[in-house]
mmCIF file of C-alpha atoms in Angstrom:
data_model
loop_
_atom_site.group_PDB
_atom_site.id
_atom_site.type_symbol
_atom_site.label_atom_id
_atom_site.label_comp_id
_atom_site.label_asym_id
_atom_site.label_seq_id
_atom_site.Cartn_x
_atom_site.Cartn_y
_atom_site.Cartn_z
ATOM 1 C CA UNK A 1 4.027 -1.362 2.867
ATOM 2 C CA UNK A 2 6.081 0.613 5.255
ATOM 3 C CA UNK A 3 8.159 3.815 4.921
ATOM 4 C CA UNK A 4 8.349 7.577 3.968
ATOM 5 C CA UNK A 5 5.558 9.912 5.551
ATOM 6 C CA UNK A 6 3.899 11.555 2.328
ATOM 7 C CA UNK A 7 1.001 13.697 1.875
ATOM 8 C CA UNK A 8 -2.112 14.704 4.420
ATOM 9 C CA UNK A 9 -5.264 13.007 4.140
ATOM 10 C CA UNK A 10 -7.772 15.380 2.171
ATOM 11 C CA UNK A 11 -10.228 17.074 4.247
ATOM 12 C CA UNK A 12 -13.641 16.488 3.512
ATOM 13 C CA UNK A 13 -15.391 19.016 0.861
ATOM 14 C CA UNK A 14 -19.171 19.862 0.374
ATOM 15 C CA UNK A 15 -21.928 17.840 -0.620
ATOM 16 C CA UNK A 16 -23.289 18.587 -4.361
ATOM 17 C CA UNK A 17 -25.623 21.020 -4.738
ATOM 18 C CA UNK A 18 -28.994 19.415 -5.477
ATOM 19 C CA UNK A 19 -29.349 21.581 -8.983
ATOM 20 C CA UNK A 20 -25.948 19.879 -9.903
ATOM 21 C CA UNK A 21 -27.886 16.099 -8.553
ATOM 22 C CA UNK A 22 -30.341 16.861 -10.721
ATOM 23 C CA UNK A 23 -28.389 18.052 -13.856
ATOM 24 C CA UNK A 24 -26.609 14.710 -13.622
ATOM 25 C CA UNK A 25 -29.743 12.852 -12.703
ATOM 26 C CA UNK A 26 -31.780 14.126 -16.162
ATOM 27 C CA UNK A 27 -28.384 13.343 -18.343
ATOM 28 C CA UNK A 28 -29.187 10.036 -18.300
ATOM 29 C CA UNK A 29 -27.311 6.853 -17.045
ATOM 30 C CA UNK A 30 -24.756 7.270 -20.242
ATOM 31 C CA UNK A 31 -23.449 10.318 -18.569
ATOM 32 C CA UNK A 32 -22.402 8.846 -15.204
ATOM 33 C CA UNK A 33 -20.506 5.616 -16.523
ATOM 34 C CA UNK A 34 -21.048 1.943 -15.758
ATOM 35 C CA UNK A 35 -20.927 3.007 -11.845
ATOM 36 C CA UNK A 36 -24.455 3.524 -11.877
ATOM 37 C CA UNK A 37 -26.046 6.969 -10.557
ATOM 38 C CA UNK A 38 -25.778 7.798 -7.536
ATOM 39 C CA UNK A 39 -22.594 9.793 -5.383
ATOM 40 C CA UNK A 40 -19.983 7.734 -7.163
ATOM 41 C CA UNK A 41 -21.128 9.893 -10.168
ATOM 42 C CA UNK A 42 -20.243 13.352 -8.652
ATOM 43 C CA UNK A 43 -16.501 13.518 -10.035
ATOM 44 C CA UNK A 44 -14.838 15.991 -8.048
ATOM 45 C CA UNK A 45 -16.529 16.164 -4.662
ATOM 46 C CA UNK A 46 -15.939 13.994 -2.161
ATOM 47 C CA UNK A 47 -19.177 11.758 -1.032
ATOM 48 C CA UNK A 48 -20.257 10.763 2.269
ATOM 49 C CA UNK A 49 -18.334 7.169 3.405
ATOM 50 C CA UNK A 50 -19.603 4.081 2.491
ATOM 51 C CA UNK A 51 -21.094 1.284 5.597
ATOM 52 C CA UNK A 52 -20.203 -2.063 5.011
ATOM 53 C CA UNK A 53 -21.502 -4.600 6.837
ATOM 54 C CA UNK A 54 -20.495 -8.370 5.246
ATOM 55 C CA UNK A 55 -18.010 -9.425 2.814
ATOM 56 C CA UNK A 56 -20.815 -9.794 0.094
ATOM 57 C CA UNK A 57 -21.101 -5.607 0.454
ATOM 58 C CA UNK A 58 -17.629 -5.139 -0.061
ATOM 59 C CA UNK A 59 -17.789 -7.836 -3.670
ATOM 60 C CA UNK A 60 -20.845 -5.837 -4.379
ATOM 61 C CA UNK A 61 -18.751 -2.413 -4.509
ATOM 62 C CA UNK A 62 -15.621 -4.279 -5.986
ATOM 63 C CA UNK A 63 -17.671 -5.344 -8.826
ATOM 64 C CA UNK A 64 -18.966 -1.919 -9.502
ATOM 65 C CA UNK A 65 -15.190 -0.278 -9.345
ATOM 66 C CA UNK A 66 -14.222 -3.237 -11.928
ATOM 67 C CA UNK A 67 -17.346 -1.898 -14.349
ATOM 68 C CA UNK A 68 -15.475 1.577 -13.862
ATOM 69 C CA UNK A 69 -11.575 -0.097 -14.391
ATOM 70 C CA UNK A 70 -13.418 -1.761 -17.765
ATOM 71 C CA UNK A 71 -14.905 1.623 -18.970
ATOM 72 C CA UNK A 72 -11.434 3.724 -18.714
ATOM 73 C CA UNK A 73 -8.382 3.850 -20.872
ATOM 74 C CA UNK A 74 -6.299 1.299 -20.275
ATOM 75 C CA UNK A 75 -3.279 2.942 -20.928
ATOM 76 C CA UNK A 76 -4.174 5.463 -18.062
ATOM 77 C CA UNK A 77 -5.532 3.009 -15.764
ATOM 78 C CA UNK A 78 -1.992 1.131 -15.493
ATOM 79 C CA UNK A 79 -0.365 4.464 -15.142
ATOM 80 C CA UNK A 80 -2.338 4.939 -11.919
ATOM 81 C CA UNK A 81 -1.916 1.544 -10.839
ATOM 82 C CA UNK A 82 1.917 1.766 -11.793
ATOM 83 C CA UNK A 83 2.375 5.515 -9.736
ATOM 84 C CA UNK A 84 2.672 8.147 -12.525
ATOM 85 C CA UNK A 85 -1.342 8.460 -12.983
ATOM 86 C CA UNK A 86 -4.739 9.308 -11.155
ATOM 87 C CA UNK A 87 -7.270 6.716 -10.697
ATOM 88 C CA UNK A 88 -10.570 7.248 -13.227
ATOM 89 C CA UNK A 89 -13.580 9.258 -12.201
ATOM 90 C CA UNK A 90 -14.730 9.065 -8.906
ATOM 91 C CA UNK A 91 -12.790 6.991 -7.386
ATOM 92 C CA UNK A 92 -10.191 9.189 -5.746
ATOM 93 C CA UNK A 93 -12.788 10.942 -3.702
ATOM 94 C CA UNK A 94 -14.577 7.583 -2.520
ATOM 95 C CA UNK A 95 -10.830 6.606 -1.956
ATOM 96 C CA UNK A 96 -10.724 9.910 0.331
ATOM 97 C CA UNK A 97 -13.958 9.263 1.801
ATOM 98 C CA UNK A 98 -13.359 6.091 2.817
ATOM 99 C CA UNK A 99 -9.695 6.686 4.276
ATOM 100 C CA UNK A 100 -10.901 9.706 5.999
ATOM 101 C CA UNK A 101 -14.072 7.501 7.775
ATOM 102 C CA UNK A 102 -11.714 5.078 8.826
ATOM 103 C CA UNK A 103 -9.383 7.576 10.390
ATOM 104 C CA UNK A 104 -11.791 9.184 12.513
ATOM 105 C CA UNK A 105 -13.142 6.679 13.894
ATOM 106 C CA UNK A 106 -9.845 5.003 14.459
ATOM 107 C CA UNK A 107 -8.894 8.179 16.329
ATOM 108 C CA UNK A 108 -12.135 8.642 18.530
ATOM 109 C CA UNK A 109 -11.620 4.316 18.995
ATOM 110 C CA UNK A 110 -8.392 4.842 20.229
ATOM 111 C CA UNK A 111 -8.500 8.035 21.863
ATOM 112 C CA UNK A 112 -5.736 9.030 19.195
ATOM 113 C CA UNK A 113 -5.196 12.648 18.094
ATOM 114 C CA UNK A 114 -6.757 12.217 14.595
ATOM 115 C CA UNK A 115 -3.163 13.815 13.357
ATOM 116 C CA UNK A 116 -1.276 11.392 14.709
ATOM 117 C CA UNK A 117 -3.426 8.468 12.628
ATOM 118 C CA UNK A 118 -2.674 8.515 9.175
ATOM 119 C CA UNK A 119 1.554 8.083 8.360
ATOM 120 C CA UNK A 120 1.309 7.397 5.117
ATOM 121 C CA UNK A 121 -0.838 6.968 2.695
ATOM 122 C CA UNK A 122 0.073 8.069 -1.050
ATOM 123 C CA UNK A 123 3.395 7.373 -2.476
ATOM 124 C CA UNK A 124 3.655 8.036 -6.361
ATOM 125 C CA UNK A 125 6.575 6.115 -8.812
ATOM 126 C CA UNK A 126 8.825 9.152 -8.051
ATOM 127 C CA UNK A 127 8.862 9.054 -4.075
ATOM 128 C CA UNK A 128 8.674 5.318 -4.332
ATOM 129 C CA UNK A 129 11.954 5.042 -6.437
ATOM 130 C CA UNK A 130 13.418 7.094 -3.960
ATOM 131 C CA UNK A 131 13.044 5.163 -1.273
ATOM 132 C CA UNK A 132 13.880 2.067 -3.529
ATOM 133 C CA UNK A 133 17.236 3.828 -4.136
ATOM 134 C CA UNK A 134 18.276 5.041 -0.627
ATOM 135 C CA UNK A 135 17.960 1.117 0.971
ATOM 136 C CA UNK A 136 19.509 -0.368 -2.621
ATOM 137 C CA UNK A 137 22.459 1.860 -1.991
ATOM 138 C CA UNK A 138 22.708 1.681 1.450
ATOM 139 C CA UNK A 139 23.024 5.366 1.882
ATOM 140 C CA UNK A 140 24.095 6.443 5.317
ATOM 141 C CA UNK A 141 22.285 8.956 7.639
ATOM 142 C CA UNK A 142 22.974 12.562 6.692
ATOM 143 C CA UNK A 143 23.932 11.563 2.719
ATOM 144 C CA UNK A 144 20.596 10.361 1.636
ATOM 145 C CA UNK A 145 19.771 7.912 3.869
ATOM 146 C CA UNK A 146 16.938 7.818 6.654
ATOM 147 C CA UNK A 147 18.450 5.201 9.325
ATOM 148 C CA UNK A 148 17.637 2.189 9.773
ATOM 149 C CA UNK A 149 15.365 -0.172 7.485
ATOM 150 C CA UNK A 150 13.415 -3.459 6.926
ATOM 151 C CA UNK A 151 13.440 -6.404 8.524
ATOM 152 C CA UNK A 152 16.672 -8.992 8.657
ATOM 153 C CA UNK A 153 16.042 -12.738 7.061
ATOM 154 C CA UNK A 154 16.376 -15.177 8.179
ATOM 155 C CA UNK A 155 19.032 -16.946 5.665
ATOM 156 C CA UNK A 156 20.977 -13.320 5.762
ATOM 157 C CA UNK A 157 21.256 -13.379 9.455
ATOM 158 C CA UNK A 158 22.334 -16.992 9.691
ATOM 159 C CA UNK A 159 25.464 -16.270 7.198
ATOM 160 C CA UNK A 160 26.589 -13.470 9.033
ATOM 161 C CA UNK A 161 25.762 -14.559 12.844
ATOM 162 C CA UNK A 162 28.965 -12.199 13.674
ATOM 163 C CA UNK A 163 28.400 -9.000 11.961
ATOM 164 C CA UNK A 164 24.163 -8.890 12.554
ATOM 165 C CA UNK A 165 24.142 -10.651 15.299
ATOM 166 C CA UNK A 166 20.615 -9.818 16.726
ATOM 167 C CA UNK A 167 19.802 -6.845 15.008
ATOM 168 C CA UNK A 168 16.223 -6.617 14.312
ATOM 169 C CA UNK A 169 16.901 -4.001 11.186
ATOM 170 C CA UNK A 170 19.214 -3.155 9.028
ATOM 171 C CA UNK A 171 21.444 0.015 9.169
ATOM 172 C CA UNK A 172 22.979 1.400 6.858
ATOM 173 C CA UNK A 173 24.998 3.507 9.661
ATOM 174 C CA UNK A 174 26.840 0.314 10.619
ATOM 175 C CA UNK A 175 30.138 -0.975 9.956
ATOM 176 C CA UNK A 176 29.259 -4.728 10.016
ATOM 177 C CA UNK A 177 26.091 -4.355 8.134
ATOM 178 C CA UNK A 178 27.825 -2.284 5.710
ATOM 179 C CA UNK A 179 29.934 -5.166 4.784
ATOM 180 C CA UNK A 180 27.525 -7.547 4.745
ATOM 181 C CA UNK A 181 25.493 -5.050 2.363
ATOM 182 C CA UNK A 182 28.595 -5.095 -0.129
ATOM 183 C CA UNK A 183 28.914 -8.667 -0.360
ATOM 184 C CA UNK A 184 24.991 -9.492 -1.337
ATOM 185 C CA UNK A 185 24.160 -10.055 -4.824
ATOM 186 C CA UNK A 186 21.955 -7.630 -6.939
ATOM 187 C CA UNK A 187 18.917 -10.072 -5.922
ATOM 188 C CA UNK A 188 19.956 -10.808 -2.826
ATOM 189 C CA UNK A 189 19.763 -6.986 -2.033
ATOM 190 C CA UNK A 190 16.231 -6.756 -3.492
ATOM 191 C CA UNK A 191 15.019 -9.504 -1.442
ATOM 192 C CA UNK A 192 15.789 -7.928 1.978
ATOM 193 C CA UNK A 193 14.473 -4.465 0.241
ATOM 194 C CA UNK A 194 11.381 -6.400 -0.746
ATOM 195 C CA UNK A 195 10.717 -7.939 2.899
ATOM 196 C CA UNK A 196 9.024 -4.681 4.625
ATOM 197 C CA UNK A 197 9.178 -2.327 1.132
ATOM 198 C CA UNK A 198 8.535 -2.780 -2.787
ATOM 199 C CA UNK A 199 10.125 -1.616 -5.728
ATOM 200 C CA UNK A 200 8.440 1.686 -7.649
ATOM 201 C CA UNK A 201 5.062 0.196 -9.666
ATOM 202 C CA UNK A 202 4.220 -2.196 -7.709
ATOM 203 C CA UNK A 203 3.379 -0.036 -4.266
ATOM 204 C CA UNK A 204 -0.282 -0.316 -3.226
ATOM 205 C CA UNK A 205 0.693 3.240 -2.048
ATOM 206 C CA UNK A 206 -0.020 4.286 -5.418
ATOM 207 C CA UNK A 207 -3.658 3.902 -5.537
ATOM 208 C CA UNK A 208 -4.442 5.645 -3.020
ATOM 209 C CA UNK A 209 -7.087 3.142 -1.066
ATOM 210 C CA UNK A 210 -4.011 1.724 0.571
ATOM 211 C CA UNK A 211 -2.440 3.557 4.191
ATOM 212 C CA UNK A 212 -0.381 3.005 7.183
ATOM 213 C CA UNK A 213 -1.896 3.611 10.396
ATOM 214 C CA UNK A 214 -0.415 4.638 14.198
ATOM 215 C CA UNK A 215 3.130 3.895 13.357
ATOM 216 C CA UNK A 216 5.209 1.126 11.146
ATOM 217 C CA UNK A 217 7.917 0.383 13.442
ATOM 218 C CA UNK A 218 7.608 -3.931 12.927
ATOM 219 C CA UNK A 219 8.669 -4.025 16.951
ATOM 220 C CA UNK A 220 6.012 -1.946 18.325
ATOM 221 C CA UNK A 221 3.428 -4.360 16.176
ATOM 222 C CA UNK A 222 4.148 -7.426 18.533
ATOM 223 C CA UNK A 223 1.723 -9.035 20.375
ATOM 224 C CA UNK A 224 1.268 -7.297 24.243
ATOM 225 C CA UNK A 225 3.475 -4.354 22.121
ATOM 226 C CA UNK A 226 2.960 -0.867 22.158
ATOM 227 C CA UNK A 227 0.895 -0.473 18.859
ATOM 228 C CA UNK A 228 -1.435 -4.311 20.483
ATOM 229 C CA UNK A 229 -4.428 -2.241 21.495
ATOM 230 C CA UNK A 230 -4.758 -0.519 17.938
ATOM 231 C CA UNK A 231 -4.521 -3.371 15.905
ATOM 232 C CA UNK A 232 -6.881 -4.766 18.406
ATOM 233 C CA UNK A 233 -9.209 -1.807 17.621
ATOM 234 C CA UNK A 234 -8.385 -2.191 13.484
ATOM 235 C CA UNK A 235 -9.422 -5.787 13.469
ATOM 236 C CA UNK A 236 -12.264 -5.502 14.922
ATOM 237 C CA UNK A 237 -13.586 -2.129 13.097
ATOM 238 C CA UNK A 238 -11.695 -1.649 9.846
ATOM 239 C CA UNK A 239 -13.766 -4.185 7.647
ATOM 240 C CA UNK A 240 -17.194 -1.911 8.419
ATOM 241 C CA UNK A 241 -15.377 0.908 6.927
ATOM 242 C CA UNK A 242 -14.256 -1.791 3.468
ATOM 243 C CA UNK A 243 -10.706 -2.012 4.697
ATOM 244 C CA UNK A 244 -8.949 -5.327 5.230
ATOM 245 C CA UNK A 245 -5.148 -5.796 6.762
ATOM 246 C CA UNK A 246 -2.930 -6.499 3.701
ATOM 247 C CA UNK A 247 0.083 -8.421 4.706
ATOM 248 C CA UNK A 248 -0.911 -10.760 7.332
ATOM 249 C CA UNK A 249 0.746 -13.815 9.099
ATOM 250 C CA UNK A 250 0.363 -15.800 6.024
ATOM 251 C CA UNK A 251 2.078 -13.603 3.278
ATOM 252 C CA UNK A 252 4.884 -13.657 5.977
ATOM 253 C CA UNK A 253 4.925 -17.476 5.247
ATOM 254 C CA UNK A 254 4.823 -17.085 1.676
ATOM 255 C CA UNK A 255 7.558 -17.456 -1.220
ATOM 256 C CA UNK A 256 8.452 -14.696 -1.597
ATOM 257 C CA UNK A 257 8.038 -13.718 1.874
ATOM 258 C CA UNK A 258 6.420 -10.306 2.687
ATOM 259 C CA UNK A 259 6.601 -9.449 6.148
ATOM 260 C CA UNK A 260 2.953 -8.792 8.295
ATOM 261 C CA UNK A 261 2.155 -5.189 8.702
ATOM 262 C CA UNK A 262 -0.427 -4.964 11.076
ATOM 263 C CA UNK A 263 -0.550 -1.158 10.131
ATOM 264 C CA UNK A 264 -0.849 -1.415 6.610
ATOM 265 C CA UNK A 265 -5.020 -1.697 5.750
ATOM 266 C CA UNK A 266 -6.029 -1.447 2.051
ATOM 267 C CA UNK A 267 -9.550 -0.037 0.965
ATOM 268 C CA UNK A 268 -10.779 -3.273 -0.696
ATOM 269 C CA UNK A 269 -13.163 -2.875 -3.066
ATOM 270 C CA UNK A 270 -10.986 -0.671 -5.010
ATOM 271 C CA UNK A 271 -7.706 -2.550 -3.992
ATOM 272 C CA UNK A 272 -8.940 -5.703 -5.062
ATOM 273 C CA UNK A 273 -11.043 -4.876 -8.130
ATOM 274 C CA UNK A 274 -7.223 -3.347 -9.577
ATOM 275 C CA UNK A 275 -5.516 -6.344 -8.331
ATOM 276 C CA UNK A 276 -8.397 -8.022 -11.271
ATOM 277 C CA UNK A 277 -7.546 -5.276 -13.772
ATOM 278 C CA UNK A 278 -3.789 -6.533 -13.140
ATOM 279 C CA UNK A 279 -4.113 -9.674 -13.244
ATOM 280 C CA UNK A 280 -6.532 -9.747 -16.443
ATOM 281 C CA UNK A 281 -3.932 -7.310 -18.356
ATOM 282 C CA UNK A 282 -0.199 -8.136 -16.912
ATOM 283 C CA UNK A 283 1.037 -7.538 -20.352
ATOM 284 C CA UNK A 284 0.210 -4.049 -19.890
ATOM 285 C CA UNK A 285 1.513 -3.226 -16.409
ATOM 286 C CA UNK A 286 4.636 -5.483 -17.386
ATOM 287 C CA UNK A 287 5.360 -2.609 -20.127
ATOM 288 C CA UNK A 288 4.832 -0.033 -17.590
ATOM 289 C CA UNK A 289 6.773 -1.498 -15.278
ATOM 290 C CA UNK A 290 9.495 -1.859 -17.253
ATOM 291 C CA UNK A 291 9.535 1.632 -18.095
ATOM 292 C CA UNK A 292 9.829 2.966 -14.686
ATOM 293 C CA UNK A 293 12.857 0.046 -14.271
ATOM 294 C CA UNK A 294 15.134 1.173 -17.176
ATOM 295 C CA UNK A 295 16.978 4.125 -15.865
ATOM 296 C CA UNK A 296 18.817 0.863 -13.860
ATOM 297 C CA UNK A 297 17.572 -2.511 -14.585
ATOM 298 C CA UNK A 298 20.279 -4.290 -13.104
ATOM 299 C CA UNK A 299 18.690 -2.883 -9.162
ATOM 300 C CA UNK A 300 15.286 -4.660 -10.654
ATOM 301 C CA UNK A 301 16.554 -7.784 -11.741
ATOM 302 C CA UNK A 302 14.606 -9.831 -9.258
ATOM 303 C CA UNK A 303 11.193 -8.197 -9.036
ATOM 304 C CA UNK A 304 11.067 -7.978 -12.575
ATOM 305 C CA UNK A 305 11.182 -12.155 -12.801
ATOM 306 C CA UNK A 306 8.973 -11.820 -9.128
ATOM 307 C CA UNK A 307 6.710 -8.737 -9.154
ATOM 308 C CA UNK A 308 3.157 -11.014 -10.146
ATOM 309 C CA UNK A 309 4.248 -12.676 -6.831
ATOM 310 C CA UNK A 310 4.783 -10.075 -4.396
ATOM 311 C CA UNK A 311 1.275 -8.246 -6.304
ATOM 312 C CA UNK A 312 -0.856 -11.191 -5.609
ATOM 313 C CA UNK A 313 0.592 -12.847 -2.561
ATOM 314 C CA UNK A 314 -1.573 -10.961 -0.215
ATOM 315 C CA UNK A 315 -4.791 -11.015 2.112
ATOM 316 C CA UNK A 316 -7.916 -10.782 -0.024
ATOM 317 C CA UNK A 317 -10.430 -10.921 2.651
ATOM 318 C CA UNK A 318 -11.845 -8.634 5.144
ATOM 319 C CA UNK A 319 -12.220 -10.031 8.399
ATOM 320 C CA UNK A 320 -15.917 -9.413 9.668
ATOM 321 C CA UNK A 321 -15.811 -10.803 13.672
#
């Protein structure tokens, strides 16, 4: 989801030496893990960028990054999915590959300078809860805050026609959204928050295979908008590269309501074979969660009874023409 820029995309590093290939190749499959050999075994080096071509490619590779999930501590698994971890093995350079693939040809698609591209990409629990914190407290520009926010509801706007009037986002810098800010409920505060951002945890950000592309100003997203061409160009090329648009039209219709974020792609064989890790263990990432949440759990009330929902209420499909 939207907000913060964070850091750089990785550059690409060398290919393995082939005395290294065949060091790993002789150890035997017990060595390289339940991934199978092949360049998901080389650990730290980043491996040339997976092609997919269907949506049975991109299972294919989800399974496999599941067999990985399954093989690794689950203690240290949910700290990765949760934001105070790294993801197991080889994943963070396929994560790198992948992102990086994806970015140049999104750049040379779009006749984009590649820097301009990537805006965010990996938040951890820390930066997360930062962000969290600044729109919770409504902290003005120039004492914390960074300007305007979010989207508006719909139920907000229409019990306080006067003071929002038609102000697409909230600001924090404003009198009349200041006082509408003061008179929400703990939950009701979360639920704007949780419209365009998410509570520390529960951030795709924090894996890694998630980023936001071009720009994540909601306006500029319209149809026949500034950022139209570029989606254009995402729909029709991001699945090739395993990526599929995360909050669509539909999770905007959803309850809880997420907002679309036609910037926001997610890497999906890695993004979805976690969302099975969560789903098959919420015990665990309930304790983790929980953990982050207790400096303050009365600013978590409502994602902690709602955080399953705003997980698993999004696209799960790449979109293949």
């Amino acid at each position: 989801m939207q907000d913060s820029h964070d850091h750089q995309v990785p550059g690409r590093h060398r290919r393995p030496s082939r005395r290294r290939f065949l060091l790993l190749a002789t150890a035997g499959a017990g060595a390289v893990g339940t991934a199978g050999l092949g360049w998901s075994a080389f650990g730290d080096e980043t491996p040339p960028p997976r092609v997919y071509s269907s949506p049975q490619d991109i299972d294919d590779r989800r399974s496999a990054v599941a067999a990985v999930l399954g093989a690794a501590d689950p203690a240290a698994v949910a700290a990765w999915i949760t934001g105070t971890g790294t993801a197991p093995g080889a994943l963070p350079a396929e994560l790198d590959a992948q992102v990086n693939a994806l970015a140049d040809a999104a750049a040379a698609g779009t006749g984009t300078d590649r820097s301009a591209v990537v805006v965010s990409r990996v938040r951890t629990a820390a930066t997360q809860r930062a962000i969290w914190d600044r729109k919770y407290d409504f902290l003005r520009t120039g004492s914390g805050g960074a300007g305007t926010f979010g989207v508006i509801t719909d139920a907000t706007r229409a019990a306080y026609p006067a003071e929002l009037g038609t102000d697409p986002q909230w600001d924090p810098d404003k009198e009349s959204h200041r006082t509408v800010w003061a008179s929400l409920t703990p939950d009701e505060r979360q639920i704007e928050i949780l419209r365009t951002s998410t509570a520390p945890g529960v951030s795709r950000h924090h894996l890694g295979s998630d980023a936001d592309f071009f720009d994540t100003t909601p306006q500029n997203w319209t149809d026949g908008g500034p950022q139209a061409a570029r989606y254009a160009w995402l729909r029709a090329n991001a699945s090739r590269h395993g990526f599929l648009q995360t909050y669509t039209a539909a999770s905007a219709q959803d309850t809880p309501a997420i907002s679309q974020e036609r910037w926001h792609w997610s890497y999906a064989p890695v993004a979805e074979a976690v969302l099975d890790f969560v789903r098959a263990d919420e015990a665990l990432i309930t304790g983790a969660l929980d953990g982050l949440w207790s400096y303050d759990p009365a600013r978590f009330t409502y994602i902690r009874a709602n955080w399953r929902n705003y997980m698993f209420h999004v696209n799960e499909q790449a979109y293949f023409g």
